Amino acid sequence: MERVEEFKVGDWVRVRPTLTTAVHGLGSVTPGSIDIVYCIRPDNGLLLELSYLPNPWHCEPEEVEHVEPFRIGDRVCVKRSVAEPRYAWGGETHHSVGRIIEIESDGLLIIEIPNRPVPWQADPSDIEKVEDFKRWKVSPGDAEVLSGFEVGDWARSKPSVGTRPSYDWLSIGKESLAVVHSVQDSGYLELACCFRKGKLKTHHTDIEKVSRLKIGQHVRFRAGLQEPRWGWRGAQRDSQGVIISVDSDGELRVTFFGVSGLWRGDPSDFEIEPTFEVGEWVRMTDNSSVWKSIGPGSIGVVQGIVYEEDIWAGNISVCFCGEQERWVGPSAHLEKVNKLTNGQRVRVKASVTHPRFGWSGHIHSSIGVISAIDADGKLRIFTPSGSKSWMLDPFEVEVVEQEELRIGDWVRVKPSVSNPTHHWGDVTNSSMGVVHRIVDDGLWVAFCFLERLWLCKNWEMERVRPFVVGDKVKIKTGLVSPRWGWGMETHTSKGQVVGVDANGKLRIKFQWREGKPWIGDPADIVHDETENPKPES
């Protein structure tokens, strides 16, 4: 056999993004990192002097790939996919463009950015060349001054503009609303008003966006309005109506209760009448009265608005969990709440002694996943440990927040999981592995004692503290036999991690021992808190 790809000193390379394990160990190396070949060993192995490592990293040629090099003079910026670069921002943004003025031997880029007193250093993995902007149809410098307005947006004069808005905005009144008709490259906009012929021209810095009025919204006349733009025409100050149509210049057609025909109006004469939409989740306010099994705090789903002889008196129809009859009452007794969704993890509130539909073999500490939601909000819960169908009232549960797992996280099976979806195999609750792949709710985890990745559901796993090079460690108390034997070590042995593979396998240098490092399963090892206290989260 012979190698099909050759490297030489000075080549720019990338650690293959799909790399999960390395012949000589990954250690603290991040797949996808970019660097310059520092040395080629007699056995054709490579040494990379990554900018964030104290010592060169030994790897095999198959573990890296060629990339286009950076050169002094290149105009660059931070990749859009990088939220936080390895070397912290210093007032820059993704739109900041600089020029490479120096490249250090380990690939670290020294970048000169206009209006910055000192150069900025950056990991090459976080940087891209500005030529890529040509595919976005906009230069980085222009990205800062785009108006942010689109045709169809509603706008009004900014309060900070004072009494002298740009151009002739003053002629239509500072409280007036307009609709964006066109957007020009120069930053100027053309606006359309329902009561003005022709278009109004203004600069985008003089106006601000406002929420547009929509068909179906309930409206009432604005407080303090002396007279609508085209007169009252049968409407009253306390009249309430529903928007039937909205023209491209913002003009409204409203149907008022007790007023025949459609009423023409200026949008600046109205304000939205607070109400609830069908399907919204609501909660009974604390001052609400008890109705059947429903009382303050109860959660239900809005079914509609109740009219009496074509007049809305403010009543709403709500379907509450466990009641066949719909509740009808004033909207003032309801408030919006966040809607629960399938896939959320929940548990019964500590304040709930007896759930409406029973425990079904579960307890307060049981955590389940919402698998279905009925029209009245009733929750159907799935738990790995439960064999019975578990139903809960949404009022009785609280959401269990869990930070999303990511590739590279160290994990283990939660203690509450007694039978994983895809079975245990050789894995146990104490096994510690590393997330290798994520697809929807499925995780593929690498364990040091398995040749293949282990498949599970993300809600079955929990994040654990990882081991990193330099950690002070000791043998776990009560361990009967380490996975790969004791060697010369005992329960009193203490050492330091000198290597960590991508599957979690540890290499430990124990005190007073010479020779090769001790190979261990992370499940057999614990951090020595007397030497390296647990970092604050």
PDB file of C-alpha atoms in Angstrom, residues 61-219:
ATOM      1  CA  PRO A  61      -2.054  12.095   7.079  1.00  0.00           C
ATOM      2  CA  GLU A  62      -5.441  10.374   6.716  1.00  0.00           C
ATOM      3  CA  GLU A  63      -6.759  12.480   9.597  1.00  0.00           C
ATOM      4  CA  VAL A  64      -6.327  15.854   7.819  1.00  0.00           C
ATOM      5  CA  GLU A  65      -7.126  17.380   4.432  1.00  0.00           C
ATOM      6  CA  HIS A  66      -5.736  20.195   2.298  1.00  0.00           C
ATOM      7  CA  VAL A  67      -7.375  23.651   2.446  1.00  0.00           C
ATOM      8  CA  GLU A  68      -6.794  26.870   0.543  1.00  0.00           C
ATOM      9  CA  PRO A  69      -4.114  28.872   2.384  1.00  0.00           C
ATOM     10  CA  PHE A  70      -4.476  32.318   3.886  1.00  0.00           C
ATOM     11  CA  ARG A  71      -1.956  34.908   2.699  1.00  0.00           C
ATOM     12  CA  ILE A  72      -0.758  38.261   3.971  1.00  0.00           C
ATOM     13  CA  GLY A  73      -2.933  40.953   2.406  1.00  0.00           C
ATOM     14  CA  ASP A  74      -6.136  38.839   2.254  1.00  0.00           C
ATOM     15  CA  ARG A  75      -9.268  40.738   3.262  1.00  0.00           C
ATOM     16  CA  VAL A  76     -11.165  38.619   5.784  1.00  0.00           C
ATOM     17  CA  CYS A  77     -14.027  38.564   8.278  1.00  0.00           C
ATOM     18  CA  VAL A  78     -15.472  36.165  10.874  1.00  0.00           C
ATOM     19  CA  LYS A  79     -17.611  33.339   9.432  1.00  0.00           C
ATOM     20  CA  ARG A  80     -21.363  33.790   9.820  1.00  0.00           C
ATOM     21  CA  SER A  81     -21.559  30.293  11.313  1.00  0.00           C
ATOM     22  CA  VAL A  82     -19.236  31.271  14.189  1.00  0.00           C
ATOM     23  CA  ALA A  83     -21.182  32.835  17.068  1.00  0.00           C
ATOM     24  CA  GLU A  84     -18.158  33.407  19.307  1.00  0.00           C
ATOM     25  CA  PRO A  85     -14.637  33.249  17.812  1.00  0.00           C
ATOM     26  CA  ARG A  86     -11.934  31.426  19.780  1.00  0.00           C
ATOM     27  CA  TYR A  87     -10.230  34.771  20.482  1.00  0.00           C
ATOM     28  CA  ALA A  88     -12.893  37.091  21.889  1.00  0.00           C
ATOM     29  CA  TRP A  89     -14.498  39.970  20.019  1.00  0.00           C
ATOM     30  CA  GLY A  90     -13.019  43.374  20.704  1.00  0.00           C
ATOM     31  CA  GLY A  91     -15.876  45.498  19.425  1.00  0.00           C
ATOM     32  CA  GLU A  92     -15.991  43.794  16.015  1.00  0.00           C
ATOM     33  CA  THR A  93     -19.004  42.142  14.370  1.00  0.00           C
ATOM     34  CA  HIS A  94     -19.524  39.690  11.526  1.00  0.00           C
ATOM     35  CA  HIS A  95     -19.554  42.705   9.193  1.00  0.00           C
ATOM     36  CA  SER A  96     -16.114  43.931  10.279  1.00  0.00           C
ATOM     37  CA  VAL A  97     -13.584  43.454   7.492  1.00  0.00           C
ATOM     38  CA  GLY A  98      -9.835  43.471   8.054  1.00  0.00           C
ATOM     39  CA  ARG A  99      -6.578  42.682   6.286  1.00  0.00           C
ATOM     40  CA  ILE A 100      -4.120  39.952   7.290  1.00  0.00           C
ATOM     41  CA  ILE A 101      -0.792  41.624   8.145  1.00  0.00           C
ATOM     42  CA  GLU A 102       0.980  38.643   9.695  1.00  0.00           C
ATOM     43  CA  ILE A 103       0.671  34.843   9.881  1.00  0.00           C
ATOM     44  CA  GLU A 104       2.430  33.099  12.737  1.00  0.00           C
ATOM     45  CA  SER A 105       4.036  29.650  12.397  1.00  0.00           C
ATOM     46  CA  ASP A 106       1.091  27.990  14.165  1.00  0.00           C
ATOM     47  CA  GLY A 107      -1.412  29.509  11.713  1.00  0.00           C
ATOM     48  CA  LEU A 108      -2.593  32.295  14.032  1.00  0.00           C
ATOM     49  CA  LEU A 109      -3.770  35.259  11.930  1.00  0.00           C
ATOM     50  CA  ILE A 110      -2.903  38.829  12.867  1.00  0.00           C
ATOM     51  CA  ILE A 111      -5.547  41.095  11.337  1.00  0.00           C
ATOM     52  CA  GLU A 112      -5.595  44.856  10.939  1.00  0.00           C
ATOM     53  CA  ILE A 113      -9.121  46.300  11.171  1.00  0.00           C
ATOM     54  CA  PRO A 114      -9.910  49.961  10.341  1.00  0.00           C
ATOM     55  CA  ASN A 115     -10.541  52.204  13.367  1.00  0.00           C
ATOM     56  CA  ARG A 116      -9.126  49.560  15.746  1.00  0.00           C
ATOM     57  CA  PRO A 117      -6.115  50.824  17.752  1.00  0.00           C
ATOM     58  CA  VAL A 118      -4.278  47.475  17.786  1.00  0.00           C
ATOM     59  CA  PRO A 119      -4.333  44.419  15.467  1.00  0.00           C
ATOM     60  CA  TRP A 120      -6.695  41.541  16.241  1.00  0.00           C
ATOM     61  CA  GLN A 121      -5.628  37.901  16.376  1.00  0.00           C
ATOM     62  CA  ALA A 122      -7.881  35.114  15.124  1.00  0.00           C
ATOM     63  CA  ASP A 123      -7.968  31.337  14.759  1.00  0.00           C
ATOM     64  CA  PRO A 124      -7.983  30.570  10.997  1.00  0.00           C
ATOM     65  CA  SER A 125     -10.877  28.129  11.554  1.00  0.00           C
ATOM     66  CA  ASP A 126     -13.087  31.132  12.463  1.00  0.00           C
ATOM     67  CA  ILE A 127     -12.191  33.253   9.428  1.00  0.00           C
ATOM     68  CA  GLU A 128     -13.245  33.421   5.773  1.00  0.00           C
ATOM     69  CA  LYS A 129     -12.082  35.520   2.861  1.00  0.00           C
ATOM     70  CA  VAL A 130     -14.206  38.478   1.844  1.00  0.00           C
ATOM     71  CA  GLU A 131     -14.401  37.250  -1.761  1.00  0.00           C
ATOM     72  CA  ASP A 132     -17.187  34.966  -0.540  1.00  0.00           C
ATOM     73  CA  PHE A 133     -19.401  38.039  -0.146  1.00  0.00           C
ATOM     74  CA  LYS A 134     -19.727  38.206  -3.923  1.00  0.00           C
ATOM     75  CA  ARG A 135     -22.216  35.309  -3.672  1.00  0.00           C
ATOM     76  CA  TRP A 136     -24.409  37.324  -1.283  1.00  0.00           C
ATOM     77  CA  LYS A 137     -24.882  40.214  -3.718  1.00  0.00           C
ATOM     78  CA  VAL A 138     -23.816  42.756  -1.055  1.00  0.00           C
ATOM     79  CA  SER A 139     -20.493  44.048   0.226  1.00  0.00           C
ATOM     80  CA  PRO A 140     -19.715  43.849   3.955  1.00  0.00           C
ATOM     81  CA  GLY A 141     -19.485  47.609   4.223  1.00  0.00           C
ATOM     82  CA  ASP A 142     -22.940  48.085   2.764  1.00  0.00           C
ATOM     83  CA  ALA A 143     -24.467  45.537   5.130  1.00  0.00           C
ATOM     84  CA  GLU A 144     -24.261  48.074   7.939  1.00  0.00           C
ATOM     85  CA  VAL A 145     -26.414  50.697   6.167  1.00  0.00           C
ATOM     86  CA  LEU A 146     -29.253  48.663   4.670  1.00  0.00           C
ATOM     87  CA  SER A 147     -32.571  50.218   5.646  1.00  0.00           C
ATOM     88  CA  GLY A 148     -34.151  47.052   6.989  1.00  0.00           C
ATOM     89  CA  PHE A 149     -37.475  48.066   5.385  1.00  0.00           C
ATOM     90  CA  GLU A 150     -39.335  45.993   2.821  1.00  0.00           C
ATOM     91  CA  VAL A 151     -42.213  46.833   0.504  1.00  0.00           C
ATOM     92  CA  GLY A 152     -45.453  46.466   2.475  1.00  0.00           C
ATOM     93  CA  ASP A 153     -44.000  47.442   5.871  1.00  0.00           C
ATOM     94  CA  TRP A 154     -45.984  49.960   7.912  1.00  0.00           C
ATOM     95  CA  ALA A 155     -44.164  52.989   9.289  1.00  0.00           C
ATOM     96  CA  ARG A 156     -44.489  56.284  11.130  1.00  0.00           C
ATOM     97  CA  SER A 157     -42.221  59.219  11.900  1.00  0.00           C
ATOM     98  CA  LYS A 158     -39.685  58.632  14.675  1.00  0.00           C
ATOM     99  CA  PRO A 159     -40.451  60.649  17.830  1.00  0.00           C
ATOM    100  CA  SER A 160     -36.787  61.678  17.984  1.00  0.00           C
ATOM    101  CA  VAL A 161     -37.057  63.499  14.650  1.00  0.00           C
ATOM    102  CA  GLY A 162     -38.833  66.382  16.417  1.00  0.00           C
ATOM    103  CA  THR A 163     -41.054  68.849  14.608  1.00  0.00           C
ATOM    104  CA  ARG A 164     -39.071  68.788  11.371  1.00  0.00           C
ATOM    105  CA  PRO A 165     -39.337  65.345   9.725  1.00  0.00           C
ATOM    106  CA  SER A 166     -37.568  64.893   6.405  1.00  0.00           C
ATOM    107  CA  TYR A 167     -39.202  66.232   3.259  1.00  0.00           C
ATOM    108  CA  ASP A 168     -42.961  66.800   3.582  1.00  0.00           C
ATOM    109  CA  TRP A 169     -43.860  64.301   6.309  1.00  0.00           C
ATOM    110  CA  LEU A 170     -45.005  67.261   8.417  1.00  0.00           C
ATOM    111  CA  SER A 171     -47.799  67.875   5.896  1.00  0.00           C
ATOM    112  CA  ILE A 172     -49.482  64.552   6.735  1.00  0.00           C
ATOM    113  CA  GLY A 173     -49.078  64.704  10.512  1.00  0.00           C
ATOM    114  CA  LYS A 174     -46.637  62.985  12.838  1.00  0.00           C
ATOM    115  CA  GLU A 175     -49.250  60.485  14.059  1.00  0.00           C
ATOM    116  CA  SER A 176     -50.086  59.296  10.551  1.00  0.00           C
ATOM    117  CA  LEU A 177     -49.267  55.799   9.326  1.00  0.00           C
ATOM    118  CA  ALA A 178     -47.870  54.998   5.899  1.00  0.00           C
ATOM    119  CA  VAL A 179     -47.012  51.879   3.900  1.00  0.00           C
ATOM    120  CA  VAL A 180     -43.642  51.342   2.178  1.00  0.00           C
ATOM    121  CA  HIS A 181     -44.210  51.429  -1.578  1.00  0.00           C
ATOM    122  CA  SER A 182     -40.599  51.115  -2.797  1.00  0.00           C
ATOM    123  CA  VAL A 183     -37.062  50.853  -1.375  1.00  0.00           C
ATOM    124  CA  GLN A 184     -34.181  52.639  -3.097  1.00  0.00           C
ATOM    125  CA  ASP A 185     -30.470  51.733  -2.967  1.00  0.00           C
ATOM    126  CA  SER A 186     -29.671  55.181  -1.578  1.00  0.00           C
ATOM    127  CA  GLY A 187     -31.553  54.464   1.649  1.00  0.00           C
ATOM    128  CA  TYR A 188     -34.608  56.524   0.647  1.00  0.00           C
ATOM    129  CA  LEU A 189     -38.115  55.101   0.650  1.00  0.00           C
ATOM    130  CA  GLU A 190     -41.363  55.923  -1.117  1.00  0.00           C
ATOM    131  CA  LEU A 191     -44.415  55.718   1.140  1.00  0.00           C
ATOM    132  CA  ALA A 192     -48.122  55.540   0.374  1.00  0.00           C
ATOM    133  CA  CYS A 193     -50.806  57.160   2.580  1.00  0.00           C
ATOM    134  CA  CYS A 194     -54.517  56.396   2.337  1.00  0.00           C
ATOM    135  CA  PHE A 195     -55.510  60.089   2.251  1.00  0.00           C
ATOM    136  CA  ARG A 196     -52.712  61.502   0.071  1.00  0.00           C
ATOM    137  CA  LYS A 197     -52.294  61.334  -3.693  1.00  0.00           C
ATOM    138  CA  GLY A 198     -48.854  60.460  -4.954  1.00  0.00           C
ATOM    139  CA  LYS A 199     -45.984  59.025  -2.944  1.00  0.00           C
ATOM    140  CA  LEU A 200     -44.131  60.498   0.027  1.00  0.00           C
ATOM    141  CA  LYS A 201     -40.315  60.311  -0.108  1.00  0.00           C
ATOM    142  CA  THR A 202     -38.292  60.030   3.085  1.00  0.00           C
ATOM    143  CA  HIS A 203     -35.043  58.582   4.423  1.00  0.00           C
ATOM    144  CA  HIS A 204     -35.215  55.337   6.372  1.00  0.00           C
ATOM    145  CA  THR A 205     -33.451  56.893   9.377  1.00  0.00           C
ATOM    146  CA  ASP A 206     -36.391  59.276   9.912  1.00  0.00           C
ATOM    147  CA  ILE A 207     -39.049  56.586  10.327  1.00  0.00           C
ATOM    148  CA  GLU A 208     -39.698  53.442  12.359  1.00  0.00           C
ATOM    149  CA  LYS A 209     -41.656  50.272  11.737  1.00  0.00           C
ATOM    150  CA  VAL A 210     -45.032  49.713  13.370  1.00  0.00           C
ATOM    151  CA  SER A 211     -47.254  46.657  13.533  1.00  0.00           C
ATOM    152  CA  ARG A 212     -49.613  46.475  10.594  1.00  0.00           C
ATOM    153  CA  LEU A 213     -53.352  46.090  11.083  1.00  0.00           C
ATOM    154  CA  LYS A 214     -54.752  42.854   9.691  1.00  0.00           C
ATOM    155  CA  ILE A 215     -58.042  41.470   8.466  1.00  0.00           C
ATOM    156  CA  GLY A 216     -60.047  39.913  11.304  1.00  0.00           C
ATOM    157  CA  GLN A 217     -58.629  42.083  14.084  1.00  0.00           C
ATOM    158  CA  HIS A 218     -61.031  43.757  16.501  1.00  0.00           C
ATOM    159  CA  VAL A 219     -60.506  47.533  16.693  1.00  0.00           C
TER     160      VAL A 219
END
